[in-house]
């Protein structure tokens, strides 16, 4: 029988490029594929424009200016799903929720609830370590006005799906930050065989949706929790307070041990 050539990988600027991520064998391979992606012209142009122009406060820093991988414990029991990198946060530092006030709010809460070794997150090499938890997003490039288009969200979806698969069956809880993270997460879980209710549950802070799916050793279980996004709009107006976020993370920890 003759040699069967491998399916060629589309070029990084092709809309079909993200679909090739399904073959990533591990998280480092996934990250390498992700950071080469140029499949969304609008997002590529914006992330690179921001990285070139820079904010005055960061004028002397070299921006990451590429898609941002997930960050945290590779064997996490809890996964936090946000929206997208911030233009002068993760798009600058190259690490999810790092370098802006939203990340300060999130990682301080993780430290208070025992998921992080420190309360601050300023750079990718600042020594922050997450234990039992991982942060990721359905869109990996900073979008203009923090608003990715539906088409951009569809193109990026395979990265979230493959990341959840590679983190593995140890994940017991997924925390969705905001309505877009909630919708993207439930769509991905539905495609992966979880029994997501129809119609899909509405997003709300404190919402809790238990899911199951068939597995070789018996039904697998996962709980999706809703939490207001850690955006400055929410935290400055106290729509989301530190105590509210702590409560969600503590609930996630309790469910992950159940």
Coordinates of C-alpha atoms in Angstrom, one line a residue:
X1 CA 0.0 0.0 0.0
X2 CA 1.5 3.4 -1.0
X3 CA 2.3 6.2 1.3
X4 CA -0.7 8.5 2.1
X5 CA 0.5 12.1 2.3
X6 CA -0.5 14.1 5.4
X7 CA -3.3 16.6 4.9
X8 CA -1.6 19.9 4.2
X9 CA -2.0 22.6 6.9
X10 CA -3.6 25.8 5.5
X11 CA -1.4 28.9 5.7
X12 CA -1.8 31.0 8.9
X13 CA -3.7 33.8 7.0
X14 CA -6.3 31.3 5.7
X15 CA -9.8 31.3 7.3
X16 CA -9.4 27.5 7.4
X17 CA -6.2 27.6 9.5
X18 CA -7.9 27.4 12.9
X19 CA -9.6 24.1 12.0
X20 CA -6.2 22.5 11.7
X21 CA -5.8 22.9 15.4
X22 CA -7.8 19.8 16.0
X23 CA -4.7 17.7 15.4
X24 CA -2.6 19.5 18.1
X25 CA -1.3 16.7 20.3
X26 CA -0.7 18.7 23.5
X27 CA -0.9 22.2 24.9
X28 CA 2.5 23.4 23.7
X29 CA 1.7 22.4 20.1
X30 CA -1.7 24.1 20.5
X31 CA 0.0 27.3 21.6
X32 CA 2.5 27.2 18.8
X33 CA -0.3 26.8 16.2
X34 CA -2.4 29.6 17.9
X35 CA 0.4 32.2 18.0
X36 CA 1.0 31.8 14.2
X37 CA -2.7 32.4 13.3
X38 CA -3.5 35.3 11.0
X39 CA -7.0 34.1 9.9
X40 CA -9.0 37.2 10.8
X41 CA -7.7 40.2 8.9
X42 CA -9.4 42.9 11.0
X43 CA -8.0 41.4 14.2
X44 CA -4.5 41.0 12.8
X45 CA -4.5 44.6 11.7
X46 CA -5.8 45.9 15.0
X47 CA -3.5 43.9 17.3
X48 CA -0.5 44.9 15.2
X49 CA -1.5 48.6 15.0
X50 CA -1.8 48.7 18.8
X51 CA 1.5 47.0 19.2
X52 CA 3.2 49.5 16.9
X53 CA 1.6 52.7 18.3
X54 CA 1.6 51.6 22.0
X55 CA 0.1 53.5 24.9
X56 CA 2.3 56.3 26.3
X57 CA 2.7 54.5 29.6
X58 CA 4.2 51.5 27.8
X59 CA 6.2 53.3 25.2
X60 CA 9.4 51.6 26.1
X61 CA 7.9 48.1 26.1
X62 CA 7.8 45.6 23.2
X63 CA 4.2 44.4 22.7
X64 CA 3.3 40.8 22.2
X65 CA 0.9 41.7 19.3
X66 CA -0.1 38.1 18.5
X67 CA -2.9 35.7 19.5
X68 CA -2.7 34.9 23.3
X69 CA -2.6 31.3 24.6
X70 CA -4.5 30.1 27.6
X71 CA -2.6 30.2 30.9
X72 CA -2.6 28.3 34.1
X73 CA -2.5 24.7 35.5
X74 CA -2.4 22.2 32.6
X75 CA -4.3 19.7 34.9
X76 CA -6.8 22.2 36.1
X77 CA -10.1 21.2 37.7
X78 CA -11.5 24.7 37.1
X79 CA -11.4 26.6 33.8
X80 CA -12.3 30.3 33.6
X81 CA -13.4 31.5 30.1
X82 CA -13.3 35.3 29.4
X83 CA -13.9 37.2 26.2
X84 CA -10.7 38.3 24.5
X85 CA -7.3 39.8 25.2
X86 CA -7.2 43.5 26.1
X87 CA -5.4 45.8 23.6
X88 CA -2.9 47.0 26.2
X89 CA -3.1 44.1 28.6
X90 CA -2.6 40.6 27.2
X91 CA -1.9 41.9 23.7
X92 CA 1.0 43.7 25.3
X93 CA 2.2 41.1 27.8
X94 CA 1.3 37.9 25.9
X95 CA -0.4 36.3 28.9
X96 CA -4.2 36.1 29.5
X97 CA -5.6 38.8 31.8
X98 CA -2.1 40.1 32.6
X99 CA -1.1 43.8 32.6
X100 CA -4.5 45.6 33.0
X101 CA -7.0 46.3 35.8
X102 CA -9.3 43.5 34.8
X103 CA -6.5 41.1 35.4
X104 CA -5.6 42.7 38.6
X105 CA -9.1 42.2 39.9
X106 CA -9.3 38.6 38.7
X107 CA -5.9 37.4 40.0
X108 CA -6.3 39.1 43.3
X109 CA -9.5 37.1 43.8
X110 CA -7.7 33.9 42.7
X111 CA -5.1 34.7 45.3
X112 CA -7.7 35.3 48.1
X113 CA -9.4 32.0 47.2
X114 CA -6.2 29.9 47.0
X115 CA -5.9 29.4 43.3
X116 CA -2.9 31.8 42.8
X117 CA 0.4 32.1 44.6
X118 CA 0.3 36.0 44.4
X119 CA -2.2 38.7 44.0
X120 CA -0.6 40.7 41.2
X121 CA -0.1 40.1 37.5
X122 CA 2.1 42.5 35.7
X123 CA 4.1 40.6 33.1
X124 CA 4.5 37.1 31.7
X125 CA 7.7 36.5 33.8
X126 CA 6.4 37.9 37.1
X127 CA 6.3 34.6 38.9
X128 CA 2.5 34.1 39.0
X129 CA 1.5 30.5 39.3
X130 CA -2.0 29.2 39.1
X131 CA -3.0 26.0 40.9
X132 CA -6.0 23.9 40.0
X133 CA -7.3 26.6 37.6
X134 CA -6.7 27.8 34.1
X135 CA -7.8 31.0 32.2
X136 CA -8.6 31.1 28.6
X137 CA -11.0 32.9 26.1
X138 CA -13.1 32.2 23.0
X139 CA -11.3 34.9 21.0
X140 CA -7.5 35.1 21.2
X141 CA -6.7 38.4 19.5
X142 CA -7.5 41.9 20.9
X143 CA -10.6 43.1 19.0
X144 CA -11.4 46.8 18.3
X145 CA -13.7 48.2 21.0
X146 CA -13.6 44.7 22.7
X147 CA -16.2 43.5 20.2
X148 CA -15.3 40.5 18.0
X149 CA -17.6 39.8 15.1
X150 CA -19.6 36.6 15.0
X151 CA -17.4 35.4 12.1
X152 CA -14.2 36.0 14.1
X153 CA -15.7 34.1 17.0
X154 CA -16.5 31.2 14.8
X155 CA -13.0 31.1 13.3
X156 CA -11.4 31.1 16.8
X157 CA -13.7 28.5 18.3
X158 CA -11.6 25.5 17.5
X159 CA -8.8 26.8 19.9
X160 CA -11.1 26.8 22.9
X161 CA -12.5 23.4 22.0
X162 CA -9.1 21.8 21.6
X163 CA -7.8 23.4 24.8
X164 CA -10.7 22.0 26.8
X165 CA -10.0 18.6 25.3
X166 CA -6.3 18.7 26.1
X167 CA -6.8 19.9 29.7
X168 CA -8.8 16.7 29.9
X169 CA -11.4 15.0 32.0
X170 CA -10.1 16.5 35.2
X171 CA -12.0 19.7 34.5
X172 CA -15.1 19.7 36.8
X173 CA -16.1 23.4 36.6
X174 CA -16.1 26.0 33.9
X175 CA -16.6 29.7 34.9
X176 CA -17.9 31.9 32.1
X177 CA -17.1 35.6 32.5
X178 CA -19.9 37.5 30.8
X179 CA -22.5 36.7 28.2
X180 CA -20.2 36.1 25.3
X181 CA -18.0 33.7 27.3
X182 CA -21.1 31.9 28.4
X183 CA -22.5 31.5 24.9
X184 CA -19.2 30.5 23.5
X185 CA -18.6 27.9 26.2
X186 CA -22.0 26.4 26.0
X187 CA -21.7 26.1 22.2
X188 CA -18.4 24.4 22.5
X189 CA -19.6 22.0 25.2
X190 CA -22.7 21.2 23.2
X191 CA -20.5 20.2 20.2
X192 CA -18.4 18.0 22.5
X193 CA -21.4 15.9 23.5
X194 CA -22.4 17.5 26.8
X195 CA -26.1 17.6 27.5
X196 CA -26.6 21.4 27.2
X197 CA -30.3 22.1 27.7
X198 CA -32.4 23.5 24.9
X199 CA -33.2 26.3 24.9
X200 CA -29.8 27.2 26.3
X201 CA -29.8 28.6 29.8
X202 CA -29.6 32.4 30.0
X203 CA -26.5 34.0 31.3
X204 CA -26.6 35.5 34.8
X205 CA -24.2 36.2 37.6
X206 CA -24.4 33.1 39.9
X207 CA -26.1 31.0 37.3
X208 CA -25.3 27.3 37.7
X209 CA -25.8 24.6 35.0
X210 CA -24.9 21.0 35.8
X211 CA -24.0 19.0 32.6
X212 CA -23.3 15.3 31.9
X213 CA -22.1 13.3 29.0
X214 CA -21.4 9.6 28.3
X215 CA -17.9 8.4 29.1
X216 CA -16.3 4.9 29.2
X217 CA -16.3 4.8 33.0
X218 CA -19.8 6.2 33.5
X219 CA -21.3 9.6 33.0
X220 CA -18.8 12.5 33.1
X221 CA -20.0 15.6 35.0
X222 CA -19.2 19.3 34.6
X223 CA -20.8 22.4 36.1
X224 CA -20.9 25.7 34.3
X225 CA -21.0 28.9 36.5
X226 CA -21.9 32.4 35.3
X227 CA -20.0 35.5 36.6
X228 CA -20.1 39.1 35.5
X229 CA -17.1 39.9 33.5
X230 CA -14.1 41.5 35.3
X231 CA -14.3 44.5 33.0
X232 CA -13.5 48.0 34.5
X233 CA -17.1 49.0 33.6
X234 CA -18.4 46.3 35.9
X235 CA -15.8 46.6 38.7
X236 CA -15.8 50.4 38.8
X237 CA -19.6 50.6 39.0
X238 CA -19.5 47.7 41.6
X239 CA -21.8 45.6 39.5
X240 CA -19.1 43.1 40.3
X241 CA -17.5 43.4 43.7
X242 CA -14.5 41.5 45.0
X243 CA -16.8 39.6 47.4
X244 CA -19.1 38.5 44.5
X245 CA -16.1 37.2 42.5
X246 CA -14.7 35.4 45.6
X247 CA -18.1 33.7 46.1
X248 CA -18.1 32.3 42.5
X249 CA -14.5 31.1 42.8
X250 CA -15.2 29.5 46.2
X251 CA -18.2 27.8 44.7
X252 CA -16.1 26.5 41.8
X253 CA -13.6 25.1 44.2
X254 CA -16.3 23.3 46.2
X255 CA -17.8 21.8 43.1
X256 CA -14.5 20.7 41.7
X257 CA -13.9 18.7 44.9
X258 CA -17.4 17.1 44.9

